[in-house]
Structures are given as C-alpha cells and as structure tokens.
mmCIF file of C-alpha atoms in Angstrom:
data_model
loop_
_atom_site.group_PDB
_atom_site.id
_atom_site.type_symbol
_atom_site.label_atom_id
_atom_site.label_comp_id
_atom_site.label_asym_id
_atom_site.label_seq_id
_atom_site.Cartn_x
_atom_site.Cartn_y
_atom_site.Cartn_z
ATOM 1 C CA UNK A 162 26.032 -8.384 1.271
ATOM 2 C CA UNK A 163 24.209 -6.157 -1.029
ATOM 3 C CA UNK A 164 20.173 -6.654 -0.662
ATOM 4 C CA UNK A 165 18.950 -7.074 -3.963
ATOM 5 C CA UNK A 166 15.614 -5.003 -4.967
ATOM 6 C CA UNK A 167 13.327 -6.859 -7.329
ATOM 7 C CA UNK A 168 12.045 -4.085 -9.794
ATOM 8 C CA UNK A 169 8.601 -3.220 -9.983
ATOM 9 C CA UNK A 170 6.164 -4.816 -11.989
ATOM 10 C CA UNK A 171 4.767 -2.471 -15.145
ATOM 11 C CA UNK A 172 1.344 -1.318 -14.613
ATOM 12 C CA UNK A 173 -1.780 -1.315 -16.438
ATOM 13 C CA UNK A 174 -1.335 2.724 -16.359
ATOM 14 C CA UNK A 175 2.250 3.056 -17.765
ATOM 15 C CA UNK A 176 0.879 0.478 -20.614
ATOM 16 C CA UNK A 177 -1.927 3.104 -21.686
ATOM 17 C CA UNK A 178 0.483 6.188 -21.244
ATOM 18 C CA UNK A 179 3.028 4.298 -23.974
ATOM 19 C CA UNK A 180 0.317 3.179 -26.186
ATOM 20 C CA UNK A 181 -0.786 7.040 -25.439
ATOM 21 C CA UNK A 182 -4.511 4.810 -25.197
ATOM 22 C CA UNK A 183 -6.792 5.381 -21.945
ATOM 23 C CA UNK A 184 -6.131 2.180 -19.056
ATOM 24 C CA UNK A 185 -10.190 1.449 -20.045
ATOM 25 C CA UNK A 186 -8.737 0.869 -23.117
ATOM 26 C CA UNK A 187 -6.084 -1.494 -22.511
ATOM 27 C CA UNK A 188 -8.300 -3.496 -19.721
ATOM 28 C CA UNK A 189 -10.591 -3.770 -23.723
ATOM 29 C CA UNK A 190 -7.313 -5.267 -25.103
ATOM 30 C CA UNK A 191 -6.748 -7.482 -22.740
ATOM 31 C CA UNK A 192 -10.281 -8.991 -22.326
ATOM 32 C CA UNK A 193 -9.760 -9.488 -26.305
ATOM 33 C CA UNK A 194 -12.505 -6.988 -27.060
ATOM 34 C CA UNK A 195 -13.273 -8.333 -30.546
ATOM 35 C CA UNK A 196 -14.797 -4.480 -31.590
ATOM 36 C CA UNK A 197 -10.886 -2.821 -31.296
ATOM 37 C CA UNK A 198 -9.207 -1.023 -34.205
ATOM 38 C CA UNK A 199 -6.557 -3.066 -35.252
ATOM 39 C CA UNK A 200 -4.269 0.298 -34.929
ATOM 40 C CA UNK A 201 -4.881 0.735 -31.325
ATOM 41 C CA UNK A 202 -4.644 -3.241 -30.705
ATOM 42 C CA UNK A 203 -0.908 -3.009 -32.306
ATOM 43 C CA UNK A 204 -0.170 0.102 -30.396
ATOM 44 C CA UNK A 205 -1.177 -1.289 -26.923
ATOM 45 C CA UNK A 206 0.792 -4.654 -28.409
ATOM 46 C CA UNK A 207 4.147 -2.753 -28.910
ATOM 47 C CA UNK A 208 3.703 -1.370 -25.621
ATOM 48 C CA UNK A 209 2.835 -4.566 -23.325
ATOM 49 C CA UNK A 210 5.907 -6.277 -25.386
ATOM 50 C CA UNK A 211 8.150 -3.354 -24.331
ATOM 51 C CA UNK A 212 7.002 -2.776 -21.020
ATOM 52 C CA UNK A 213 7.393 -6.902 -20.513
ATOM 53 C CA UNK A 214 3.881 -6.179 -19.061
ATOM 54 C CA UNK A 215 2.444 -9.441 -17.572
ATOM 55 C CA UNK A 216 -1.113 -9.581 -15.705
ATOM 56 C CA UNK A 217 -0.961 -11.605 -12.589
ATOM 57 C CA UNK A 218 -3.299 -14.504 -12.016
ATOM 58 C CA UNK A 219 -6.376 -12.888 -10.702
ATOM 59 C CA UNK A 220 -5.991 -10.200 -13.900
ATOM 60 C CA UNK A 221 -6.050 -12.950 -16.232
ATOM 61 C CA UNK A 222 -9.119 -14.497 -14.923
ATOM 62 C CA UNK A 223 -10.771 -10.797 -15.026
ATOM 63 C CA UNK A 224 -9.614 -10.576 -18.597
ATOM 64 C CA UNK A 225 -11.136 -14.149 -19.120
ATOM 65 C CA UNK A 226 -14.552 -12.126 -17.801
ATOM 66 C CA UNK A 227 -15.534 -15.073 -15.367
ATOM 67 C CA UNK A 228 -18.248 -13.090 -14.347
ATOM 68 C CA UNK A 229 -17.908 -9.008 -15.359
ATOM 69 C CA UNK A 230 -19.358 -7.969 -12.002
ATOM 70 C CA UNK A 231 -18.026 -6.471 -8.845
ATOM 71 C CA UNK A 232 -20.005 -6.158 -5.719
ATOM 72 C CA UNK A 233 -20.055 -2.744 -3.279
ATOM 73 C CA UNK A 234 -20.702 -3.987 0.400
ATOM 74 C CA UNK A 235 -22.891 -1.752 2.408
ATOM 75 C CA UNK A 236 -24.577 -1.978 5.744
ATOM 76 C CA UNK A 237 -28.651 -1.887 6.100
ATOM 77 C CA UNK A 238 -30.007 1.804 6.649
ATOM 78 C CA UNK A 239 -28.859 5.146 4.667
ATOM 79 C CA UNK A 240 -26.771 7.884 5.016
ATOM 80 C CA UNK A 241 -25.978 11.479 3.644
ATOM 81 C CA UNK A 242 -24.577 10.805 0.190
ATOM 82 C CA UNK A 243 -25.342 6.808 0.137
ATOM 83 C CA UNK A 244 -27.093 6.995 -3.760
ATOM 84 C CA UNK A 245 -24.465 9.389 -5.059
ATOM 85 C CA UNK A 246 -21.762 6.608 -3.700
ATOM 86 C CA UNK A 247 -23.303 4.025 -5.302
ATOM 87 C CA UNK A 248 -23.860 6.143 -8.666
ATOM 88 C CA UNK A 249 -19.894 6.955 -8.421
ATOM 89 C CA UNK A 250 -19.386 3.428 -8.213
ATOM 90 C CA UNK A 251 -21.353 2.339 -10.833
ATOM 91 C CA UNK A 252 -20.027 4.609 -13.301
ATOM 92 C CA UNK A 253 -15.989 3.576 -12.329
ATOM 93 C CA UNK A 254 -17.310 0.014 -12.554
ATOM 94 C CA UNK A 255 -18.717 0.439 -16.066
ATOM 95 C CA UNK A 256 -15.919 2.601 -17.498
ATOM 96 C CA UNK A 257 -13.929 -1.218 -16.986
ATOM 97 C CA UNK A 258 -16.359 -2.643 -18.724
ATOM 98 C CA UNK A 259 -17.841 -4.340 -15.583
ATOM 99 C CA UNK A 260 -21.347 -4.082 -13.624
ATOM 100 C CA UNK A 261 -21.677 -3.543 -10.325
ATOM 101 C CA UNK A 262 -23.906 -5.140 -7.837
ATOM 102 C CA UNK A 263 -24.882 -3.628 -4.188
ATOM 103 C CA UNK A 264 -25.024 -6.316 -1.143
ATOM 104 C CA UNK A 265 -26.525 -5.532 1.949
ATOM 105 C CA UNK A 266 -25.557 -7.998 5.012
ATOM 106 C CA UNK A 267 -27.754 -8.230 8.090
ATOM 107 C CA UNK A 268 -27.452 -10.167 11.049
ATOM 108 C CA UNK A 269 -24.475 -8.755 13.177
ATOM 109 C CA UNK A 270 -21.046 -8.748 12.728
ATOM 110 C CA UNK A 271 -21.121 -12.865 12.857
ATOM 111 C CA UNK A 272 -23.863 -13.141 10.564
ATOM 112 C CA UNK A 273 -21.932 -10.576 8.390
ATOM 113 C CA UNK A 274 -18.747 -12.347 8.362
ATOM 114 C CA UNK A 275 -20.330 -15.780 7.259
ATOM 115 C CA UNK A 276 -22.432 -14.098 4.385
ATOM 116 C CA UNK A 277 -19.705 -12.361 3.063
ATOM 117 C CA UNK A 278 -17.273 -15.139 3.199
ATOM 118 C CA UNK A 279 -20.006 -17.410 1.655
ATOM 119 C CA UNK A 280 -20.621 -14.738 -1.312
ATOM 120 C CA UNK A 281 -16.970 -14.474 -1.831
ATOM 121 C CA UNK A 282 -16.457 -18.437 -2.380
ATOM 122 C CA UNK A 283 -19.222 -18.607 -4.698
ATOM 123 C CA UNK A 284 -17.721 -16.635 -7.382
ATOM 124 C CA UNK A 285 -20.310 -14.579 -8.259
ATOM 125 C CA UNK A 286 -18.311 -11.803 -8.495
ATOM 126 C CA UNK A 287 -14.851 -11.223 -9.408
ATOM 127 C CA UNK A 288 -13.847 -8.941 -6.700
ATOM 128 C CA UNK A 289 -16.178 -7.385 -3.401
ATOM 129 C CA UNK A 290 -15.100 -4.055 -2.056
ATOM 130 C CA UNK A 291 -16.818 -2.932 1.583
ATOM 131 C CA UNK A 292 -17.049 0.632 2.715
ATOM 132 C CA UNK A 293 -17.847 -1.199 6.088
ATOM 133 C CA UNK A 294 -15.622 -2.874 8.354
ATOM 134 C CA UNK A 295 -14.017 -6.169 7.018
ATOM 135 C CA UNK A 296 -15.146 -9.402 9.433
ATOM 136 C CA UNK A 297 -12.083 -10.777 11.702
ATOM 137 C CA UNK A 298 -11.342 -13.526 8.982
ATOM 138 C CA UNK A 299 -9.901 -10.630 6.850
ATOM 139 C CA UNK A 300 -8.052 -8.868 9.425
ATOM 140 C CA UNK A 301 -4.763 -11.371 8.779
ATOM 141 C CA UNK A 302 -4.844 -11.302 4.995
ATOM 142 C CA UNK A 303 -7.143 -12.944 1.971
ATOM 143 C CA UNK A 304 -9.928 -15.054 3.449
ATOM 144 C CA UNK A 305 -11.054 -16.236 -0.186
ATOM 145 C CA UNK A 306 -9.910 -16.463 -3.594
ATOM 146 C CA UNK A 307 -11.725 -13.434 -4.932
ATOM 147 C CA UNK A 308 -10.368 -10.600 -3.613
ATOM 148 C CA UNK A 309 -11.664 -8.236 -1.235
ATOM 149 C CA UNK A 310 -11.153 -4.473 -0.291
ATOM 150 C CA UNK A 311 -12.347 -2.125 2.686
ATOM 151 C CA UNK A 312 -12.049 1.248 1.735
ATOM 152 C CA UNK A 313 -12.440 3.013 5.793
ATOM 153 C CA UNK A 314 -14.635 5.663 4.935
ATOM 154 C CA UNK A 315 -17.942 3.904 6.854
ATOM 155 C CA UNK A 316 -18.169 2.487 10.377
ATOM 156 C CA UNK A 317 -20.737 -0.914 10.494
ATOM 157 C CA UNK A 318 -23.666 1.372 11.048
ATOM 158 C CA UNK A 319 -22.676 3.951 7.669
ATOM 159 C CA UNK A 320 -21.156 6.563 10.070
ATOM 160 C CA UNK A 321 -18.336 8.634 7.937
ATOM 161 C CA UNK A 322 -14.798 7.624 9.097
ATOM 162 C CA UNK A 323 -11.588 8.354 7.662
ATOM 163 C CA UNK A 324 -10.783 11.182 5.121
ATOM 164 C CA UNK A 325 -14.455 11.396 4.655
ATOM 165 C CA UNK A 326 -15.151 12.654 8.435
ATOM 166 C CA UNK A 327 -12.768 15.577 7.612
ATOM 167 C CA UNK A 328 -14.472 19.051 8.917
ATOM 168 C CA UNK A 329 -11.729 21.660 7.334
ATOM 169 C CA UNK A 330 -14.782 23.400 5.559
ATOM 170 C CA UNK A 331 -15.568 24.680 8.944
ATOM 171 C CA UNK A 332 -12.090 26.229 9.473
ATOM 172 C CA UNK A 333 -12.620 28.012 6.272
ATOM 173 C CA UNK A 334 -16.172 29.019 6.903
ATOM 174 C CA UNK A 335 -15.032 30.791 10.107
ATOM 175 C CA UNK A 336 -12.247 32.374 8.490
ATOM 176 C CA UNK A 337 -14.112 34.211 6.000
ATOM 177 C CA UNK A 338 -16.900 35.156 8.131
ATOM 178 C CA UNK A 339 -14.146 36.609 10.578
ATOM 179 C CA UNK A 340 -12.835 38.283 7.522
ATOM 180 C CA UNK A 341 -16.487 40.126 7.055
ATOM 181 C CA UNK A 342 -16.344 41.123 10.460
ATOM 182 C CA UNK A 343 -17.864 38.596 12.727
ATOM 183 C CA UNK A 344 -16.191 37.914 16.135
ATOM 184 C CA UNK A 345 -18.464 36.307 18.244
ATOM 185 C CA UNK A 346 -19.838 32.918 16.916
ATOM 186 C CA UNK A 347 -22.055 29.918 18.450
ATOM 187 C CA UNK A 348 -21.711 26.125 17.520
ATOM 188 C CA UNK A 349 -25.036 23.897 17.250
ATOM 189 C CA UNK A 350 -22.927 20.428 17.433
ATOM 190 C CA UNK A 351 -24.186 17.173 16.119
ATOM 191 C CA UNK A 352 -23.943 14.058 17.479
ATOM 192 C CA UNK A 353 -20.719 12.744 19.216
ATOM 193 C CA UNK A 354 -21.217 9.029 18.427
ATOM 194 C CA UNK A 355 -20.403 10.545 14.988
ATOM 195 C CA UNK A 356 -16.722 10.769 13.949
ATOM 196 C CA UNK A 357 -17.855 14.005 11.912
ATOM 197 C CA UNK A 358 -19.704 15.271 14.560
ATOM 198 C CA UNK A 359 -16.659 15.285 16.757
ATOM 199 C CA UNK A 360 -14.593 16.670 14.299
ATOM 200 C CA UNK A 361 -16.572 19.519 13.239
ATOM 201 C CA UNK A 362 -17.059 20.085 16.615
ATOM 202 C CA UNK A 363 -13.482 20.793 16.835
ATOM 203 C CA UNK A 364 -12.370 22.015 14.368
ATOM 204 C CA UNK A 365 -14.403 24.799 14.890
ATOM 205 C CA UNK A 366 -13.104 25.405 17.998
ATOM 206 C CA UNK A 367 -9.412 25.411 16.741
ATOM 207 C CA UNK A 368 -10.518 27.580 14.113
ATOM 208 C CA UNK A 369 -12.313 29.969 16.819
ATOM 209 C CA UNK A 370 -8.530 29.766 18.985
ATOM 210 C CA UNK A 371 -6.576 29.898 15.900
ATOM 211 C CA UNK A 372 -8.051 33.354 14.587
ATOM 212 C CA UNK A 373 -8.278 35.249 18.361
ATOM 213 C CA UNK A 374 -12.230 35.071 17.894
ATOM 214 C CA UNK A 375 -15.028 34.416 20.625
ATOM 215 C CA UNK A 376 -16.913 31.606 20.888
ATOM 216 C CA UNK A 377 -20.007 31.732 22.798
ATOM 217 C CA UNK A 378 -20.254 27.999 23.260
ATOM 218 C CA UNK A 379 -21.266 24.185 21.909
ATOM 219 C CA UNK A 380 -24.769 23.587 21.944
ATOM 220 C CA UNK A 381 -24.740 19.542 21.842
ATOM 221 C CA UNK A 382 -27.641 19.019 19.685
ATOM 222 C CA UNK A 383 -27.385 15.410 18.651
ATOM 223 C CA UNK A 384 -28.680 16.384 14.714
ATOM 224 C CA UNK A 385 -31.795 17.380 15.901
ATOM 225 C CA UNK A 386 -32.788 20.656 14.740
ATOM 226 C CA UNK A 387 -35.237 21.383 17.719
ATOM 227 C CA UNK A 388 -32.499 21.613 20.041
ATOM 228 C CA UNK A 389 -30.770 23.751 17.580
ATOM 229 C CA UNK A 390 -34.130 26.141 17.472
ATOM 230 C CA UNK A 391 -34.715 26.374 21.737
ATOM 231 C CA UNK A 392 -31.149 26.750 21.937
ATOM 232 C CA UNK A 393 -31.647 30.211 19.667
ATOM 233 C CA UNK A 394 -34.941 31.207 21.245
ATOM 234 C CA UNK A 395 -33.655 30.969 24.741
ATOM 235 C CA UNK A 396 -30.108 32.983 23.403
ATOM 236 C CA UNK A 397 -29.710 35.859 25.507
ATOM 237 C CA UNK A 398 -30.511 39.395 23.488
ATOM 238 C CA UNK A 399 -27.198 40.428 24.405
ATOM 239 C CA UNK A 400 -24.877 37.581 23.578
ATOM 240 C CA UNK A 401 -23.405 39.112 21.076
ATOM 241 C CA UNK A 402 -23.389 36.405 18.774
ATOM 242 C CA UNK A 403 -23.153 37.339 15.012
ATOM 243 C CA UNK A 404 -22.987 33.803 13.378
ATOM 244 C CA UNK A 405 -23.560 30.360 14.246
ATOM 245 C CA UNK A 406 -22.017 27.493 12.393
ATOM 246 C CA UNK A 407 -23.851 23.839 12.547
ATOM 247 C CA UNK A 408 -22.952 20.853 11.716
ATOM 248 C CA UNK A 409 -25.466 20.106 9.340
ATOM 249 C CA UNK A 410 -28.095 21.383 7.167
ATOM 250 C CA UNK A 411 -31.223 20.580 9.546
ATOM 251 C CA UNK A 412 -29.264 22.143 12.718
ATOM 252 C CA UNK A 413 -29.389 24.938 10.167
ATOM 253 C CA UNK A 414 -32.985 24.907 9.798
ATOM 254 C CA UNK A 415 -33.691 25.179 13.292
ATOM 255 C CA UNK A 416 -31.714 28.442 13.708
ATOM 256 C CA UNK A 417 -33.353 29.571 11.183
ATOM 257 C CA UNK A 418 -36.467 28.564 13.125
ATOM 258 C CA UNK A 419 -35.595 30.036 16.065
ATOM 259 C CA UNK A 420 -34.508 33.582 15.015
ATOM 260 C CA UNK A 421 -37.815 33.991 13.140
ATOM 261 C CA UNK A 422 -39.681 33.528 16.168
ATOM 262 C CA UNK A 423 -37.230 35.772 17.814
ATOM 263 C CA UNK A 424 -38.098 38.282 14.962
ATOM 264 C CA UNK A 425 -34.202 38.069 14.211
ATOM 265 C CA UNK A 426 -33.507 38.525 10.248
ATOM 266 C CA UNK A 427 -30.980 36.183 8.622
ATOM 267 C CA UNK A 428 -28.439 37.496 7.647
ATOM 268 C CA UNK A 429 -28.908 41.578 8.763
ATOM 269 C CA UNK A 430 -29.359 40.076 12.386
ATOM 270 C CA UNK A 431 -27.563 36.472 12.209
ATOM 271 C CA UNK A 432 -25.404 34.612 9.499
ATOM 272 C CA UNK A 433 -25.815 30.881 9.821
ATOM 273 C CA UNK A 434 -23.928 28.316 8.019
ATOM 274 C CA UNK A 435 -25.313 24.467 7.322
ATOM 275 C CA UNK A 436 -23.027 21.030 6.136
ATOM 276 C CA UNK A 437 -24.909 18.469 3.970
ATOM 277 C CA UNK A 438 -25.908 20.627 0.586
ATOM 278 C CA UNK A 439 -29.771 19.576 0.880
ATOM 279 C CA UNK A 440 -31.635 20.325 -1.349
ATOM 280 C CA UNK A 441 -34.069 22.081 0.161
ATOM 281 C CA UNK A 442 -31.171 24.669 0.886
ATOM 282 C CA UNK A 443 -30.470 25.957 -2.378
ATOM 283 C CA UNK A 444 -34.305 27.221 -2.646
ATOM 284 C CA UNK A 445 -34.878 28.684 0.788
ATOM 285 C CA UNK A 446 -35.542 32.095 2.092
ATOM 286 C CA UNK A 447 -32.429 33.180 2.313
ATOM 287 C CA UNK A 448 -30.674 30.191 0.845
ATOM 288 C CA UNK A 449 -28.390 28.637 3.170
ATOM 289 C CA UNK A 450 -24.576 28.824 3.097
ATOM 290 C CA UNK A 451 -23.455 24.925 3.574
ATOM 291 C CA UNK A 452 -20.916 22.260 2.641
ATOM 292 C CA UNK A 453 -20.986 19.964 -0.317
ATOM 293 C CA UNK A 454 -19.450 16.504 0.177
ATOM 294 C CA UNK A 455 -18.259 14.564 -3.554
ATOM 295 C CA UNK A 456 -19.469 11.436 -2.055
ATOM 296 C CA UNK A 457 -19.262 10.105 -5.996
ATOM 297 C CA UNK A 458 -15.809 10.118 -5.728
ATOM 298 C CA UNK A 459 -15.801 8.011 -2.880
ATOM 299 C CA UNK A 460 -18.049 5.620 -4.798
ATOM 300 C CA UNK A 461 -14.958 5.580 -7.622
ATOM 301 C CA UNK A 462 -12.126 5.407 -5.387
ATOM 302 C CA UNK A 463 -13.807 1.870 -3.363
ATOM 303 C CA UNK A 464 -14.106 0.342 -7.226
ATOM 304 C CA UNK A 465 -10.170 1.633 -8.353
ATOM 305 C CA UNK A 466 -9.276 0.119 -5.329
ATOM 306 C CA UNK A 467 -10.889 -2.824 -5.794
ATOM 307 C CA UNK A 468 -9.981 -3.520 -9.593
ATOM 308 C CA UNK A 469 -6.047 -2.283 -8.536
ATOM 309 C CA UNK A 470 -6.528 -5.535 -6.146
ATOM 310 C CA UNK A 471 -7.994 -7.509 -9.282
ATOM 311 C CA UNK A 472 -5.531 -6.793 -11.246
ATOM 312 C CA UNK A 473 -2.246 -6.428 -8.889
ATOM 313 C CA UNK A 474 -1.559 -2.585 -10.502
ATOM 314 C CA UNK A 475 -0.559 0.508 -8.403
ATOM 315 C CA UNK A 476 -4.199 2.562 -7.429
ATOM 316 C CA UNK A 477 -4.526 5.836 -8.549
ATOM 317 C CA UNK A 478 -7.167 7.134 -6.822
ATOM 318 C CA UNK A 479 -8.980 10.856 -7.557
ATOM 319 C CA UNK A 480 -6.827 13.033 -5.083
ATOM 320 C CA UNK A 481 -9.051 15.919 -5.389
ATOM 321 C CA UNK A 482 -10.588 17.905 -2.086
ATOM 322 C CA UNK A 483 -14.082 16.075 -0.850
ATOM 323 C CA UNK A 484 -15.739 19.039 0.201
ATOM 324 C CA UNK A 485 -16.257 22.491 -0.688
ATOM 325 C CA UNK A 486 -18.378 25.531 0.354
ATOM 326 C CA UNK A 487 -21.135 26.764 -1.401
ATOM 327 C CA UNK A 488 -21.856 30.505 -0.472
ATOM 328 C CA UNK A 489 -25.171 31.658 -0.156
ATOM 329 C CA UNK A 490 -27.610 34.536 1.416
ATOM 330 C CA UNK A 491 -27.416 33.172 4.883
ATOM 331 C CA UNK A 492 -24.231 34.637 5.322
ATOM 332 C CA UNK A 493 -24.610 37.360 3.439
ATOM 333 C CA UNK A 494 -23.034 39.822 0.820
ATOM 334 C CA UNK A 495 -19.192 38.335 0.668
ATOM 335 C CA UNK A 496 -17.996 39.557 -2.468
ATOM 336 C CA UNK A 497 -15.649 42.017 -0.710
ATOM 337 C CA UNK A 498 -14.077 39.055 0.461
ATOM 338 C CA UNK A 499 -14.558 35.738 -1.127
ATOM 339 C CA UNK A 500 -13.302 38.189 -4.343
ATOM 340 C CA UNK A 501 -16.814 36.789 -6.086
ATOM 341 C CA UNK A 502 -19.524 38.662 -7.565
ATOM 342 C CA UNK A 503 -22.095 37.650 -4.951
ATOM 343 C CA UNK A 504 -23.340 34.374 -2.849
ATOM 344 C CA UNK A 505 -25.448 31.661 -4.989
#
C-alpha cells in the first residue's frame, strides 16, 4: 500500500511572491485593511484564489484583530543586548500591523508557570512568545488556546543559550592575529555558569590547537575585570605573550588596566581583543577590537516565530551571521591582512 502524502498547505509568503506584494501586505488584505488600493486588493485576490490559500483558525481570528498585540516573555534583571531585543521585536511586530507588549514573570518557575498560563487564557494577546524557558505545562504541546512560542536563545535567568552563545568570532580573531604574527596568546575567561563563557572559552582553545599556536593559559575571571587586571600585573616579563583575547569588553578593560600599570603600551607591547561592542569601546585610548552581537535580529526572529504559529505558515527567519568583528587600535595596524585600509 502506497502512503499517501497530503500536500502542503500555501503560505502567506508564496501568496505575496504571486501577487509580487510584500507578506505585510497580504496580512493588510486579509485583516480587510479598508485603506488598500483596489489594484493590489485584486492582485493578492487572484493569487489567494489560485494558490487555494486558506488561513487556519487561529489566522482568521488574527485577521479578525481580536486584540492586535503580541506579548515578548522575559525574565526579571538585564542582559547584554536586552533593549536592542526588544527594539527588534517591536519593529517585526509593527511591520504586521501589531503592538507588542513586554511581560516580566517573577516568582519561580511555579509562580511563572501559573502567570503565564493565566495571561494566556485571558486573551489579552493573540499570541506570547518567551525567550525563557517554557513552564512544564508546555513541554507536551499547547497549554492554552493562544498560542505560545520559546525561541531557546535565554536560560530563566537571561543567560545566552542556543545559536546566540556561539563564540566563532573568537576563532576568527585568533586567526588573523596569528596571521600578523602573534604566536603566543593568553585567555581572560568569563564565567562558566555562562553557556558563552564556556564556549568562548573553548573555542579559543580549538582555535589556539587548530592553528599550531601557544597558549599561555585560561585565566578564570568570572566577568570581573579585576581579576583580568592582577592576572596582567602579576604576568611574568618573559611570558612571551603577544595578545590576549577576553571574553568580554570589561575583561578587556582590565588588561588594559593592568599593562598601563605595567608601563606596557597597547598595541606596540600587547594586542587585546574585547566581546560585547560597549560603547565606551569605540571612544577609548586605543579603541578596543571586540565583537558585535545583532541581538535585534533575535528580537525579529522570537516575533516571525510567533506570528508563523498564529498563522500556521512556514517561518522564515533572518539567516544572517549574529556576530561580527569590529577591528580597532587595540590590535593594531591589520590592513596587510584583513585587506582593509586600517582598524576603526
């Protein structure tokens, strides 16, 4: 017996690529936007009647706008990136047409589960997306009528997991700066109760196997940059070390820290590298060499996930690399290799 293979629904997507409209466009048509061309109406008209396009039950009640919001779950406290996530959001939210609303649930993981749940029933919202960890009464399937989404990129207390914990900027850091000439390198680490922490811990000790360099060793600093400062001061004059790559901007700091008061010039003497992009870094003395993080589009992807749950479509999420370098005087003149004119 043959099986047979139901075919695929038509998305929202394919709808706008036949009406040659954008999908914000035909999410207007089908909430009835009263303020559409009448050309662009018929267009996206012919195309839902030949697609045989038909919005599920939980897309019709979006269309019917029972309440135009979404809600972004997020723990109490802040992290690296936390506003531009919630900008990211905003904007993917109102490029549907919708507002967005931030929730923050206290009271442990119980509490958490009952408020959420409760929120959820209420219909206040037509969809919640968490970048938190979903209570147990999610874990076999939809707990409530309005559909919910957990992205992974956030443990319960906002500690990068996932795709967002990825540390490959550190691989590449290392393999330029062994390019320049560098062979001996040092590693202030951050802390290990981190997933990033751990992983840019190691990565940059693959990288340092990987490329036949020398690592001097891990300083476990635990993000605190006055660790990261005695570790430099008490660095033996002959350790050879040429560059030391931390795992985030204030680790950074506190080399920097340290190799003043060892009367050590950055980057003649010592090239440091930094993760984070603060602001402060841009604007130092050298500036610092670090690692941006597009935490917007991590803001976007949670809301496309959550509307492709809405409205039962495919998601197609922004696929670009999170993070990328930004060269700067700490590691000095690396136009000979980065192929650039010179560092920011």
């Amino acid at each position: 017996m043959t099986d047979v293979v139901a075919p695929r629904r038509p998305t929202i997507r394919q709808v706008a690529e036949l009406a040659n409209v954008s999908h914000q466009t035909v999410s207007r048509y089908l909430r009835e936007d009263p303020g559409m061309r009448e050309e662009v109406r018929s267009r996206i008209a012919d195309a839902v009647t030949e697609l045989n396009y038909r919005p599920n039950v939980v897309a019709r009640a979006m269309r019917a706008r029972r309440s135009g919001r979404l809600a972004l779950v997020l723990p109490l406290g802040t992290a690296v990136g936390s506003l531009a996530i919630l900008e990211g959001a905003r904007a993917e939210a109102e490029a549907e047409g919708l507002e967005l609303e931030a929730l923050f649930f206290d009271g442990g993981r119980s509490g958490r589960e009952h408020r959420i749940l409760e929120f959820a029933d209420a219909g206040f919202v037509d969809g919640l997306v968490s970048l938190i960890p979903l209570p147990a009464a999610f874990a076999g399937g939809p707990a409530s009528a309005t559909p919910v989404v957990f992205t992974g990129d956030y443990d319960e207390d906002m500690r990068s997991i996932g795709t967002l914990a990825g540390a490959d900027a550190i691989g590449e850091m290392i393999e330029v700066l062994a390019k320049a000439g560098h062979r001996r390198f040092l590693h202030m680490a951050g802390g290990y109760l981190h997933t990033s922490g751990r992983n840019r811990r190691d990565a940059y000790l693959a990288a340092i196997e990987r490329l036949g360099l020398e690592s001097y060793g891990v300083v476990d600093c635990h993000w605190e940059h006055a660790a990261a400062r005695e570790a430099i001061v008490n660095l033996p004059a002959d350790s050879g070390v040429t560059a030391v790559i931390t795992a985030n901007d204030q680790l950074a700091a506190g080399v920097a820290r340290g190799a003043l008061e060892r009367g050590w010039r950055i980057p003649e003497d010592l090239v440091v590298t930094g993760w984070d992009n603060h602001i402060v870094g841009a604007v130092l003395a050298p500036s610092l060499t670090t690692v941006e993080t597009f935490h917007e589009i991590v803001g976007r992807n949670a809301v496309r996930r959550l509307i492709g749950a809405i409205r039962g479509d495919e998601v197609e999420l922004i696929t670009q690399p999170l993070t990328r370098v930004i060269w700067r005087e700490s590691t000095g003149d690396l136009s000979a290799v980065l192929g650039m004119e010179s560092p920011e």
